[in-house]
Coordinates of C-alpha atoms (C1' of nucleotides) in Angstrom, one line a residue:
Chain A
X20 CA 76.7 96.3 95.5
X21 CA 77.6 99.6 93.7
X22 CA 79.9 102.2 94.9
X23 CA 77.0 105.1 95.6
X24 CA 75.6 102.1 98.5
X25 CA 78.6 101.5 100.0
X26 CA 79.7 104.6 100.0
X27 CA 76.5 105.9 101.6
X28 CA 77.5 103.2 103.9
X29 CA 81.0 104.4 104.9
X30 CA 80.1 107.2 105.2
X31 CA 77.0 106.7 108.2
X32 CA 79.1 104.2 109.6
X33 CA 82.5 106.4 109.8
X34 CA 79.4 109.6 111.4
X35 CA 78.4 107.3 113.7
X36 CA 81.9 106.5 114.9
X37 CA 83.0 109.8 114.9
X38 CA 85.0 110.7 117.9
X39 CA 86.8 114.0 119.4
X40 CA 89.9 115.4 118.4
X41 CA 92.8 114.1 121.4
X42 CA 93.5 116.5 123.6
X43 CA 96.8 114.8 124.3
X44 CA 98.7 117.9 122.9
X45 CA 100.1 118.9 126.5
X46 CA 102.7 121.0 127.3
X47 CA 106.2 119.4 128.0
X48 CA 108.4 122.3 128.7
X49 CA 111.5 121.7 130.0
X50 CA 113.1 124.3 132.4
X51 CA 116.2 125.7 130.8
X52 CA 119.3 123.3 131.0
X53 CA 122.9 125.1 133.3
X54 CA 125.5 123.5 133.0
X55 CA 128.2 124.1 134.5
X56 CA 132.3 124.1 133.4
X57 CA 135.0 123.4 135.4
X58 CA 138.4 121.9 134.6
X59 CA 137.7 118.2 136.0
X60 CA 138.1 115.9 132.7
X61 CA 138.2 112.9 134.5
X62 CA 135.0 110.5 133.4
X63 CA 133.3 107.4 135.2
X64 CA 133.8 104.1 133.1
X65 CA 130.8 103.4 133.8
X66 CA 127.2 104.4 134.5
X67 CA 126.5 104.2 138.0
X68 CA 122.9 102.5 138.8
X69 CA 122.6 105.5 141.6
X70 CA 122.3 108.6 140.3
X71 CA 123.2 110.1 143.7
X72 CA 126.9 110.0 142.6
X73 CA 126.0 112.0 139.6
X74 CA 126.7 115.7 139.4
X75 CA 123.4 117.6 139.2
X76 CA 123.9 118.8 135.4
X77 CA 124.3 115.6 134.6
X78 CA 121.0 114.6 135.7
X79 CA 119.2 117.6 134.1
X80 CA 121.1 116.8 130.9
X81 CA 119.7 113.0 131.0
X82 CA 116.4 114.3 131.4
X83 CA 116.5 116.8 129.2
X84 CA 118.0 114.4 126.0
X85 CA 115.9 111.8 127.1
X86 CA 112.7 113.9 126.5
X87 CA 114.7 115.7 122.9
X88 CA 115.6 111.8 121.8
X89 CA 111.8 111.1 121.8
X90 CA 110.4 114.6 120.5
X91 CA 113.5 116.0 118.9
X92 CA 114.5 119.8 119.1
X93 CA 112.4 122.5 118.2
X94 CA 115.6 123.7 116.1
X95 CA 118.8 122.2 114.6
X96 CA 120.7 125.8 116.7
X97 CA 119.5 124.1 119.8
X98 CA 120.5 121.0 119.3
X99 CA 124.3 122.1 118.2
X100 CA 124.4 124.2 121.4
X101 CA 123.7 121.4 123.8
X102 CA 126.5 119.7 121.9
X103 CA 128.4 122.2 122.2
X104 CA 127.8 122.7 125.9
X105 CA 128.4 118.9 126.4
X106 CA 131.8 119.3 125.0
X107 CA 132.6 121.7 127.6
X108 CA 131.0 120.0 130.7
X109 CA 133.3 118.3 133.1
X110 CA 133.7 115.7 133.6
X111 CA 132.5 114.7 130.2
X112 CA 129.1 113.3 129.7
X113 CA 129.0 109.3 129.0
X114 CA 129.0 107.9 125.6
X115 CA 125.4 107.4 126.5
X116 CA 124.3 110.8 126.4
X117 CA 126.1 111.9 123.1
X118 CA 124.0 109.0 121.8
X119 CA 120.8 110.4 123.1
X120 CA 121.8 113.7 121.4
X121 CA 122.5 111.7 118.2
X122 CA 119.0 110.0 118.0
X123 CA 117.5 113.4 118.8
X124 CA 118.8 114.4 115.4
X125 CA 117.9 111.3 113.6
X126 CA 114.4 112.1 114.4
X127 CA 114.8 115.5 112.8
X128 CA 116.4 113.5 110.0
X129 CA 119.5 115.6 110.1
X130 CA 121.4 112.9 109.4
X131 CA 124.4 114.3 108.3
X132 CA 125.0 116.5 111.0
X133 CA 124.9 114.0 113.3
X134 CA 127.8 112.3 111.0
X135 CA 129.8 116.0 111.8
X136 CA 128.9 115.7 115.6
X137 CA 130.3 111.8 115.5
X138 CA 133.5 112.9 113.5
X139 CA 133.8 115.8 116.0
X140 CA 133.8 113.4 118.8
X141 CA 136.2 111.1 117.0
X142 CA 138.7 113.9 116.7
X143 CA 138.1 114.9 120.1
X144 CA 138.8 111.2 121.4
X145 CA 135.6 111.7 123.1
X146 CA 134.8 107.5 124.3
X147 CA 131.9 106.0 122.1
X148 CA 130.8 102.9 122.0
X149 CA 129.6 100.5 118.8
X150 CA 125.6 102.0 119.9
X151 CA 127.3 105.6 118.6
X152 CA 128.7 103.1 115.8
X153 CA 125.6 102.1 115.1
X154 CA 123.9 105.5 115.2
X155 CA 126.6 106.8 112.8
X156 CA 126.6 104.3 110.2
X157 CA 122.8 104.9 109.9
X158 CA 122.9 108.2 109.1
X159 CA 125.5 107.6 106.2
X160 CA 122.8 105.3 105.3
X161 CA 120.4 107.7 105.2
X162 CA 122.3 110.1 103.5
X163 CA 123.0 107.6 100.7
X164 CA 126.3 107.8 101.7
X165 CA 126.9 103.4 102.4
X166 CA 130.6 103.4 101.5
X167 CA 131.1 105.6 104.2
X168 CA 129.1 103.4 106.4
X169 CA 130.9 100.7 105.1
X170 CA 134.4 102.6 106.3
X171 CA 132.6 103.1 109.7
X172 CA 132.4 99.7 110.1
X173 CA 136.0 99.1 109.3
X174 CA 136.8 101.5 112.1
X175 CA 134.6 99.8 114.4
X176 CA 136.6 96.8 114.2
X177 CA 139.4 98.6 114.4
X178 CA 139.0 100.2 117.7
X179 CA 138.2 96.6 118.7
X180 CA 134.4 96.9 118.9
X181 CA 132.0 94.0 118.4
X182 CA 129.2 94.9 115.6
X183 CA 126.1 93.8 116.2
X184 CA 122.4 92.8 114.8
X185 CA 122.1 96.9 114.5
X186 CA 125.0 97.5 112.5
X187 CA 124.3 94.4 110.4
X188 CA 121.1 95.5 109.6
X189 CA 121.5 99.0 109.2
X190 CA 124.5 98.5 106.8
X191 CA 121.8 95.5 104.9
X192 CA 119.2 98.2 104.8
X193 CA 121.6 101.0 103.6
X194 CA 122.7 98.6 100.8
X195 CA 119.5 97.5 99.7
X196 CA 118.4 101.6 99.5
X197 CA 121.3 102.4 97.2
X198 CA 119.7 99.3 95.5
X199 CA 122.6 97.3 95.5
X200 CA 120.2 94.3 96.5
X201 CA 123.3 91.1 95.1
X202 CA 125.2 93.0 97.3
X203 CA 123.1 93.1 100.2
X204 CA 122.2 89.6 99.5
X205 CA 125.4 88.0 99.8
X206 CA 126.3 90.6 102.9
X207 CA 123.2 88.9 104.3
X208 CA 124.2 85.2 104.0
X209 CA 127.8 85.1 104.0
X210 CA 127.3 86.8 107.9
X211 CA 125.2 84.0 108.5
X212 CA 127.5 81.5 107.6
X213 CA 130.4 82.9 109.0
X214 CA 128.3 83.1 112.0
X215 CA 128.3 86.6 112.5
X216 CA 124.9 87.5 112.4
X217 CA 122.0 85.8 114.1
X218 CA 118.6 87.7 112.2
X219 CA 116.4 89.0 114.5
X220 CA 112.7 90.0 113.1
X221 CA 113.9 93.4 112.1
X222 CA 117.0 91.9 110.0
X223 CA 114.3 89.9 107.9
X224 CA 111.9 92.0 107.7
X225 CA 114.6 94.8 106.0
X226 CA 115.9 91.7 103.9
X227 CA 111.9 91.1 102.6
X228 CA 111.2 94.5 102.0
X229 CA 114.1 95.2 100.0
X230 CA 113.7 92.2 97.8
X231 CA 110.2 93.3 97.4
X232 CA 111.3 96.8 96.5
X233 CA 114.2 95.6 94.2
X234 CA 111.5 93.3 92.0
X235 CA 112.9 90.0 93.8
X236 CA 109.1 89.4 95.7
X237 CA 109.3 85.9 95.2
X238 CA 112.7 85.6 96.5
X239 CA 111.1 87.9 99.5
X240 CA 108.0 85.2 99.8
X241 CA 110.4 82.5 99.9
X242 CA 112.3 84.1 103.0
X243 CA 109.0 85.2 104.2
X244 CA 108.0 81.5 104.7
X245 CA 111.6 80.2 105.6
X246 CA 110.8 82.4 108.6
X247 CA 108.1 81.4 109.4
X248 CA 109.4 77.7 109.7
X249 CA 112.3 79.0 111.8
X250 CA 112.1 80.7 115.1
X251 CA 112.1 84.2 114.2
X252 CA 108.8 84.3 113.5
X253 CA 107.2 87.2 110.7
X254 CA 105.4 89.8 113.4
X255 CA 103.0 92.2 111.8
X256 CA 105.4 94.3 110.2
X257 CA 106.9 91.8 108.3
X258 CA 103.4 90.8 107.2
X259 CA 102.5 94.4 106.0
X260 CA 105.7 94.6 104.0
X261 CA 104.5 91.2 102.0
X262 CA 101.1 92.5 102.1
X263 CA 101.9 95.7 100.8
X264 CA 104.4 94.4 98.0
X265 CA 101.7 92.1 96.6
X266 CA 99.2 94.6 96.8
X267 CA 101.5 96.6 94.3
X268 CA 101.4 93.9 92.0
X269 CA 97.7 94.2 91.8
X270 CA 97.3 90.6 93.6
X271 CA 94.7 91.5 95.9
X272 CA 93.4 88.2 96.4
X273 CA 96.7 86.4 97.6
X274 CA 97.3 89.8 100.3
X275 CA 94.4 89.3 101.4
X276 CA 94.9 85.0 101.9
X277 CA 97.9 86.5 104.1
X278 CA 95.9 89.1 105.6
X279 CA 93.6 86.4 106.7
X280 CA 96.4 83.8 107.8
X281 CA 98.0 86.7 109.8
X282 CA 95.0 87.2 112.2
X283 CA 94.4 82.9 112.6
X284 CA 98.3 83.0 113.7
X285 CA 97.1 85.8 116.5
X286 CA 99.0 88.6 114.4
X287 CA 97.2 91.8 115.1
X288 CA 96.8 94.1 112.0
X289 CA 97.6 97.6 112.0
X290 CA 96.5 100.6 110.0
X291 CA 99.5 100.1 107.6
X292 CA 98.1 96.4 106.7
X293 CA 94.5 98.0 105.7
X294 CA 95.7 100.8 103.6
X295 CA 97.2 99.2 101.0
X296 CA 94.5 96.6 101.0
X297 CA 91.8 99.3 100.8
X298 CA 93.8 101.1 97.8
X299 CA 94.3 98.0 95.8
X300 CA 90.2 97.3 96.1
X301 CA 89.1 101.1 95.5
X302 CA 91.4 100.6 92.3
X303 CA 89.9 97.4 91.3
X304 CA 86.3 98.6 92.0
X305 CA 86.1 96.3 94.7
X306 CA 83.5 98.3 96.7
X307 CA 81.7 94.9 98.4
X308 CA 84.8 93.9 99.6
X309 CA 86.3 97.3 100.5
X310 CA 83.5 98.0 102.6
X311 CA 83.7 94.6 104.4
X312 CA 87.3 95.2 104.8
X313 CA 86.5 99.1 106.3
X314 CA 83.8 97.4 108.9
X315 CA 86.5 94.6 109.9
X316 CA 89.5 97.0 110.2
X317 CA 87.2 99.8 112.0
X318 CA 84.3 97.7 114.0
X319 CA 86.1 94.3 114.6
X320 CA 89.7 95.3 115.2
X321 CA 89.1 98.9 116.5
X322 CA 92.1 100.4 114.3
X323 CA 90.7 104.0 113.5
X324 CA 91.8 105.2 109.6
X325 CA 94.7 108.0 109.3
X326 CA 95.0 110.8 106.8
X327 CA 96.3 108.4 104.3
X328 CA 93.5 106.0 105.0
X329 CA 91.0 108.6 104.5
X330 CA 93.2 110.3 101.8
X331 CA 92.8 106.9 99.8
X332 CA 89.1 107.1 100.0
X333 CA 89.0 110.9 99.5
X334 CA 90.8 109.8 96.0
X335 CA 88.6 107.2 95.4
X336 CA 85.2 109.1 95.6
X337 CA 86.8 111.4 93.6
X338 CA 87.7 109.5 90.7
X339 CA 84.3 108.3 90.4
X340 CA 83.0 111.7 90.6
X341 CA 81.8 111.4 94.2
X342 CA 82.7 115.2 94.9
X343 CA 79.9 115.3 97.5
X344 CA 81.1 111.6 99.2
X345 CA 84.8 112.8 99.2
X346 CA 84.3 116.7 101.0
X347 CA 81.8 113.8 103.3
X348 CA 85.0 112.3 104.0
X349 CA 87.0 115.3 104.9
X350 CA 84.7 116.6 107.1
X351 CA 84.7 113.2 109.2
X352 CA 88.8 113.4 109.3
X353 CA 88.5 116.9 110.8
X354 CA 85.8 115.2 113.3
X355 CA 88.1 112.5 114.5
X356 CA 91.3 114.5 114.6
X357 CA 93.0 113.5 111.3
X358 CA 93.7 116.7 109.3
X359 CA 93.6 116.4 105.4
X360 CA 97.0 117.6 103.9
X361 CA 98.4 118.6 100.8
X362 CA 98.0 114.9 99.4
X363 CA 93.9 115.1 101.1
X364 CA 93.1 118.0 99.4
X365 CA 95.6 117.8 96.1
X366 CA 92.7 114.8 95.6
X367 CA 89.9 116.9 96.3
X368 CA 91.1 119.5 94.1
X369 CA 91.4 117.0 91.1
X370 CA 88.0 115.8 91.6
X371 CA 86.7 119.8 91.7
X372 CA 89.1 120.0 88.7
X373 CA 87.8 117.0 86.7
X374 CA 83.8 118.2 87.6
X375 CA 84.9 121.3 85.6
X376 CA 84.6 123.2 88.8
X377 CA 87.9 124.8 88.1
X378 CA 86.7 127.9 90.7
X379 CA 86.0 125.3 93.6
X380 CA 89.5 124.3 92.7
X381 CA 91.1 127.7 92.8
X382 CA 89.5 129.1 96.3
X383 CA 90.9 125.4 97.7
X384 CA 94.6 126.1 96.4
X385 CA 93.9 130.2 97.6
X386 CA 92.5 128.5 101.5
X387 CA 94.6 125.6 101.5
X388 CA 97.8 128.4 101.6
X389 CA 95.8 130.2 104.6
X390 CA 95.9 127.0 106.3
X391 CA 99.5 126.7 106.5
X392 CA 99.7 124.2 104.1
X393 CA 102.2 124.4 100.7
X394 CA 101.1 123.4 97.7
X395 CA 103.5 120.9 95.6
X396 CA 104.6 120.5 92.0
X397 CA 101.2 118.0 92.2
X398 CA 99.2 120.4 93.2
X399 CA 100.1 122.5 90.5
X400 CA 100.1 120.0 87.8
X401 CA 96.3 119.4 89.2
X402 CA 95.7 122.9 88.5
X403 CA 97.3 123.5 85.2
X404 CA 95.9 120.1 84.1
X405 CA 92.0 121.0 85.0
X406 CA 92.7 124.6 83.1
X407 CA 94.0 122.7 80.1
X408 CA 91.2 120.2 80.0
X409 CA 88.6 123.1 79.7
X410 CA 90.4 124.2 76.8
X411 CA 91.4 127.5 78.9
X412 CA 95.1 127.1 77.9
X413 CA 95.9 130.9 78.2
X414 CA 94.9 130.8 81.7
X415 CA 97.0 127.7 82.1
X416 CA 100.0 129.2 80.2
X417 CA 99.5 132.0 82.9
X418 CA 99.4 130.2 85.6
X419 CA 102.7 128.2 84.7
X420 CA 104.6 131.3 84.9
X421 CA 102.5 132.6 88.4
X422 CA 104.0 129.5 89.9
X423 CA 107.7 129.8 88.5
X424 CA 107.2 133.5 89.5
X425 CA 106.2 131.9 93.1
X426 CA 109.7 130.1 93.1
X427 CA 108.6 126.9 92.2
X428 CA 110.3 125.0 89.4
X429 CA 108.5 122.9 87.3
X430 CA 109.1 119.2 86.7
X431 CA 108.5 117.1 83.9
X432 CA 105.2 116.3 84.5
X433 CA 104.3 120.0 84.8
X434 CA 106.5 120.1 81.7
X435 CA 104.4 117.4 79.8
X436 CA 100.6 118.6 81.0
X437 CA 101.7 122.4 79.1
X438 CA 102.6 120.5 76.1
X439 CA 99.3 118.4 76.2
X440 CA 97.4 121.5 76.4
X441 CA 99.6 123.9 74.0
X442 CA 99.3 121.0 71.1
X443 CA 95.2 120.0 72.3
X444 CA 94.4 124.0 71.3
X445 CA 96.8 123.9 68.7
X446 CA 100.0 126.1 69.7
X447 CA 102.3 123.4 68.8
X448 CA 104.9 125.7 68.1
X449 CA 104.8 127.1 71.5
X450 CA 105.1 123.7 73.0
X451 CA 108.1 122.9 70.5
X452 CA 109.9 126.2 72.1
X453 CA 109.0 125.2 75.6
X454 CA 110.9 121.5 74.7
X455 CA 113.7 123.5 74.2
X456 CA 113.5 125.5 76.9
X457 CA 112.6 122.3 79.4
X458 CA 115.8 121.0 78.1
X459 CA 117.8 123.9 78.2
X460 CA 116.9 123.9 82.1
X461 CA 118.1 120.5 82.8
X462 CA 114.9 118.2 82.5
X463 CA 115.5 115.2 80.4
X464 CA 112.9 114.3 78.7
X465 CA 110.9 110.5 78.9
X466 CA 109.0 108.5 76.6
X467 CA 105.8 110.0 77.0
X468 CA 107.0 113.5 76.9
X469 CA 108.6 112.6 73.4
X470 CA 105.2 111.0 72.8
X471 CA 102.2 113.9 73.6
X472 CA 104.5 116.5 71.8
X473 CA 105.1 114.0 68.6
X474 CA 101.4 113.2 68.8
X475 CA 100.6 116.9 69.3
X476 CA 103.3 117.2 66.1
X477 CA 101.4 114.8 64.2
X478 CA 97.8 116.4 64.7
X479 CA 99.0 119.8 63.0
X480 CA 100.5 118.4 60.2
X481 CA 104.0 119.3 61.5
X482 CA 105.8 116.2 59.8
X483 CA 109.3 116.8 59.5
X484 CA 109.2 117.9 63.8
X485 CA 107.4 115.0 64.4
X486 CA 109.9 113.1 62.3
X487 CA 113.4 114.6 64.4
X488 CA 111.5 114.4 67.5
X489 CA 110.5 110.5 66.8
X490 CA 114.5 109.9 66.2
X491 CA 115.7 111.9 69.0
X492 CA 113.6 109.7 71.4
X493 CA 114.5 106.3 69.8
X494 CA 118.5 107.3 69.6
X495 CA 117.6 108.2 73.4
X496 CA 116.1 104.6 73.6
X497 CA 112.3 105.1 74.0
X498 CA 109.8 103.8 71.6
X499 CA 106.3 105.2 70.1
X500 CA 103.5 104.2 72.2
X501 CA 100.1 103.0 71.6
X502 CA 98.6 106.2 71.0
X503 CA 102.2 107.9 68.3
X504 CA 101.9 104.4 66.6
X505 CA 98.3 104.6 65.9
X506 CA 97.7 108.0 65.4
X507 CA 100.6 107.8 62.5
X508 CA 99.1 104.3 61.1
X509 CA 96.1 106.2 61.1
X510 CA 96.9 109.2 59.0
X511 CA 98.8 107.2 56.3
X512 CA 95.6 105.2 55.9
X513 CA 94.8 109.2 54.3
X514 CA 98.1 110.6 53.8
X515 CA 101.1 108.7 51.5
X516 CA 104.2 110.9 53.1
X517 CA 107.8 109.5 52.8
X518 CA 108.8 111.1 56.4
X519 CA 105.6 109.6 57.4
X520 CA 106.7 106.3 56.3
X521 CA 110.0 106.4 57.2
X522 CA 109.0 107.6 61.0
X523 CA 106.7 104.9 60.9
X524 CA 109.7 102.7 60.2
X525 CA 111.7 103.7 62.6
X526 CA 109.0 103.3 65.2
X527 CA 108.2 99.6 64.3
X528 CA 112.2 99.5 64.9
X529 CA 112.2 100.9 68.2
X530 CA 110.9 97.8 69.4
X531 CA 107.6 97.3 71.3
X532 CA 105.1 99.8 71.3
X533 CA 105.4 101.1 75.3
X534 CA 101.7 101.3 76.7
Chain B
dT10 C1' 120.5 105.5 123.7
dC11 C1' 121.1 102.1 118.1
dT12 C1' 118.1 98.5 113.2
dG13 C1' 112.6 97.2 109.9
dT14 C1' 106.9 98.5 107.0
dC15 C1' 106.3 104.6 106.6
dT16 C1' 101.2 103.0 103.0
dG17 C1' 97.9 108.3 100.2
dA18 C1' 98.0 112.7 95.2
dA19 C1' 99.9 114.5 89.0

DNA sequence: TCTGTCTGAA
């Protein structure tokens, strides 16, 4: 089957099944919190099961962080004041409460605040208990900060607290995220043998997916099926982890042998097991099976795509020049609720872009911005890149600087499509200044930027560039690839040139030829 | 009230 039928397919079959947008976007305004001061610090010990002993702030408080731990604050102000206010209500709110507010800014990812707020309770010899522990040491985590968590711990046990499967696996999964996977390894068993640390599903799952991440996958596989002989059995985001690391690895067939054996073990899927599924086959040109996976996932199991579902097919159809299929595709997100974002329509723009329909491309990037949406260093690469490939490199040279003027810096990728360009029309020179200047701003170059400027080099003659450029990037430890090494074999087929030869040399050196 | 996959674009 080719991709125009099954894409003709998809698209019917996702019209047919188009829904309405959810109209679950109500209102839940919360009256504003009092609370009231008064010089009683005394505080219960415990939470009593009644709430009629509980002063009445208290209660509006409760409700109020309960609803703020699941949504979050609207601003990082309000949540500070309520601390703040929380501080000064007597008696003092329980431990339980300061934890609410904690989560509330976990799920605005402000993780190191909540580290001030749990320090500022520490020095206040507010009463926490290891849940607050736990919360804290997650947020060091999160801010890379692990020895910190680490010291957290220590204090933990200090204060006489009994750590739990939380702690254990937060401080595995902050260890594994700093990529100190030996480390978290042994952490890992030596709790086990010292009995410490019974795994719960969460635990092994954070163990898998950082072996996974770290390059150990068969280390993660063999877990994986140690699990499943024990009796914490893999649930279905253990699964997607595996799934999803083999998937990387391009081994389509074995993810989907497990996505098979999940669903005979009564393992629902989820929208996070497709996606990487439907990726790997769009990149493999897999469009029979893709479409039989889309009907399965869609029609059998009733899980509807997401934007990054529907951004992976928007991709697809447009790197097989399916401009019409992927705006198709758009239009059915905004007909069943998902809205495209930047990464939706950065797709769409490189399919406009590689059609030549540079234009198209422009009045998206002008519309997208009316739409509330920013566009990212990607979205600008797109751009420059589709200007560049037309051969329009003074437009492209203009627009780099629009976008610095904008306030946004470029990267080395941005870095590397100017320099494509520059050398492709033959301002090699100006690309050799730009390297400077790249450098000069902090960027450190990689292989392949060393390699399109020493192949741009190379095209216009500019030998003895080409020659300090090709030393610079071995002494930094990169090697020519495929393209430099052939490219210089070729022109001393033609052109005898001792630099030429003696870069050639030094590239044969520089081990193997980096694809 | 606390821990895991968080997948999509240059």
């Amino acid at each position: 089957m080719t991709f125009i039928s099954v894409s003709s397919r998809l698209l019917s079959f996702l019209l047919r099944r188009r829904i309405g947008t959810s109209s679950c976007f109500q209102s839940l305004s919360i009256g504003v919190v009092h609370f009231h001061v008064n010089d009683n610090i005394s505080k219960p010990n415990s939470i009593p099961h009644s709430t009629h002993s509980i002063p009445s702030p208290h209660i509006k408080l409760q409700q109020y962080l309960v609803q703020k731990s699941k949504s979050g604050f609207d601003n990082l102000d309000d949540a500070l004041a309520v601390f703040d206010k929380m501080l000064k209500l007597r008696p003092l709110p329980y431990d339980f409460h300061f934890n609410q507010l904690l989560t509330a800014l976990v799920k605005m990812k402000q993780y190191q605040v909540a580290v001030s707020l749990f320090q500022e309770m520490s020095s206040r010899k507010i009463d926490v208990d290891i849940i607050t522990f736990n919360i804290a040491i997650n947020c060091c985590c999160h801010s890379n900060r692990v020895d910190y968590a680490f010291s957290l711990l220590l204090s933990a046990f200090k204060r006489g607290f009994v750590p739990d499967v939380f702690t254990y696996t937060t401080l595995i999964r902050g260890l594994l995220s700093q990529h100190k996977s030996a480390e978290a390894r042994l952490f890992f068993t030596n709790l086990i043998k010292l009995n410490e640390l019974q795994p719960n599903v969460v635990t092994y799952s954070t163990m898998i997916n950082g072996l996974c991440k770290t390059g150990h996958t068969e280390m993660a596989i063999w877990l994986f099926r140690f699990m499943e002989k024990s009796d914490c059995k893999p649930n279905t985001v253990t699964y997607n982890t595996v799934i999803d690391s083999i998937c990387q690895h391009g081994l389509v067939d074995d993810a989907l042998i497990l996505q098979s054996e999940m669903m005979e073990k009564g393992i629902l899927p989820d929208v996070w097991t497709y996606s990487p599924l439907i990726r790997v086959l769009c990149k493999l040109n897999r469009w029979e099976e893709l479409s039989l996976l889309l009907e399965q996932m869609i029609e059998d199991m009733n899980i509807s795509p997401n934007v990054h579902t529907f951004t992976i097919l928007v991709d697809a159809y447009a790197k097989s020049g399916k401009l019409d299929d992927a705006k198709q595709i758009i239009k059915i997100m905004n007909g069943r609720g998902e809205y495209p974002d930047i990464v939706t329509y950065n797709s769409l723009m490189q399919a406009y872009c590689s059609q030549g329909q540079m234009d198209e491309a422009m009045v998206l990037y002008r519309n997208m911005e009316c739409e509330g949406l920013s566009p990212t260093v990607v979205t600008h690469n797109i751009l420059l890149h589709g200007l560049c490939q037309l051969g329009k490199t003074m437009e492209a040279l203009a627009f780099f600087y629009k976008i610095q003027e904008l306030g946004h810096k470029p990267d080395i990728i941005i870095y590397q499509t100017l320099f494509g360009g520059l050398c492709k029309s033959n301002y090699v020179d100006k690309a050799l200044s730009f390297f400077q200047t790249m450098e000069c701003n902090g960027l450190i170059p990689e292989s392949k930027t060393y390699n399109i400027i020493i192949c741009g080099c190379l095209w216009n003659k500019k030998y003895n560039e080409a020659s300090k450029l090709v030393h610079k990037m071995v002494d930094c430890g990169f090697s020519a690839d495929a393209i430099t090494t052939s490219l210089l074999q070729q022109i001393l087929t033609k052109v005898q040139d001792p630099t030429l030869l003696a870069m050639h040399q030094k590239c044969l050196q520089s081990g193997n030829y980096e694809q």
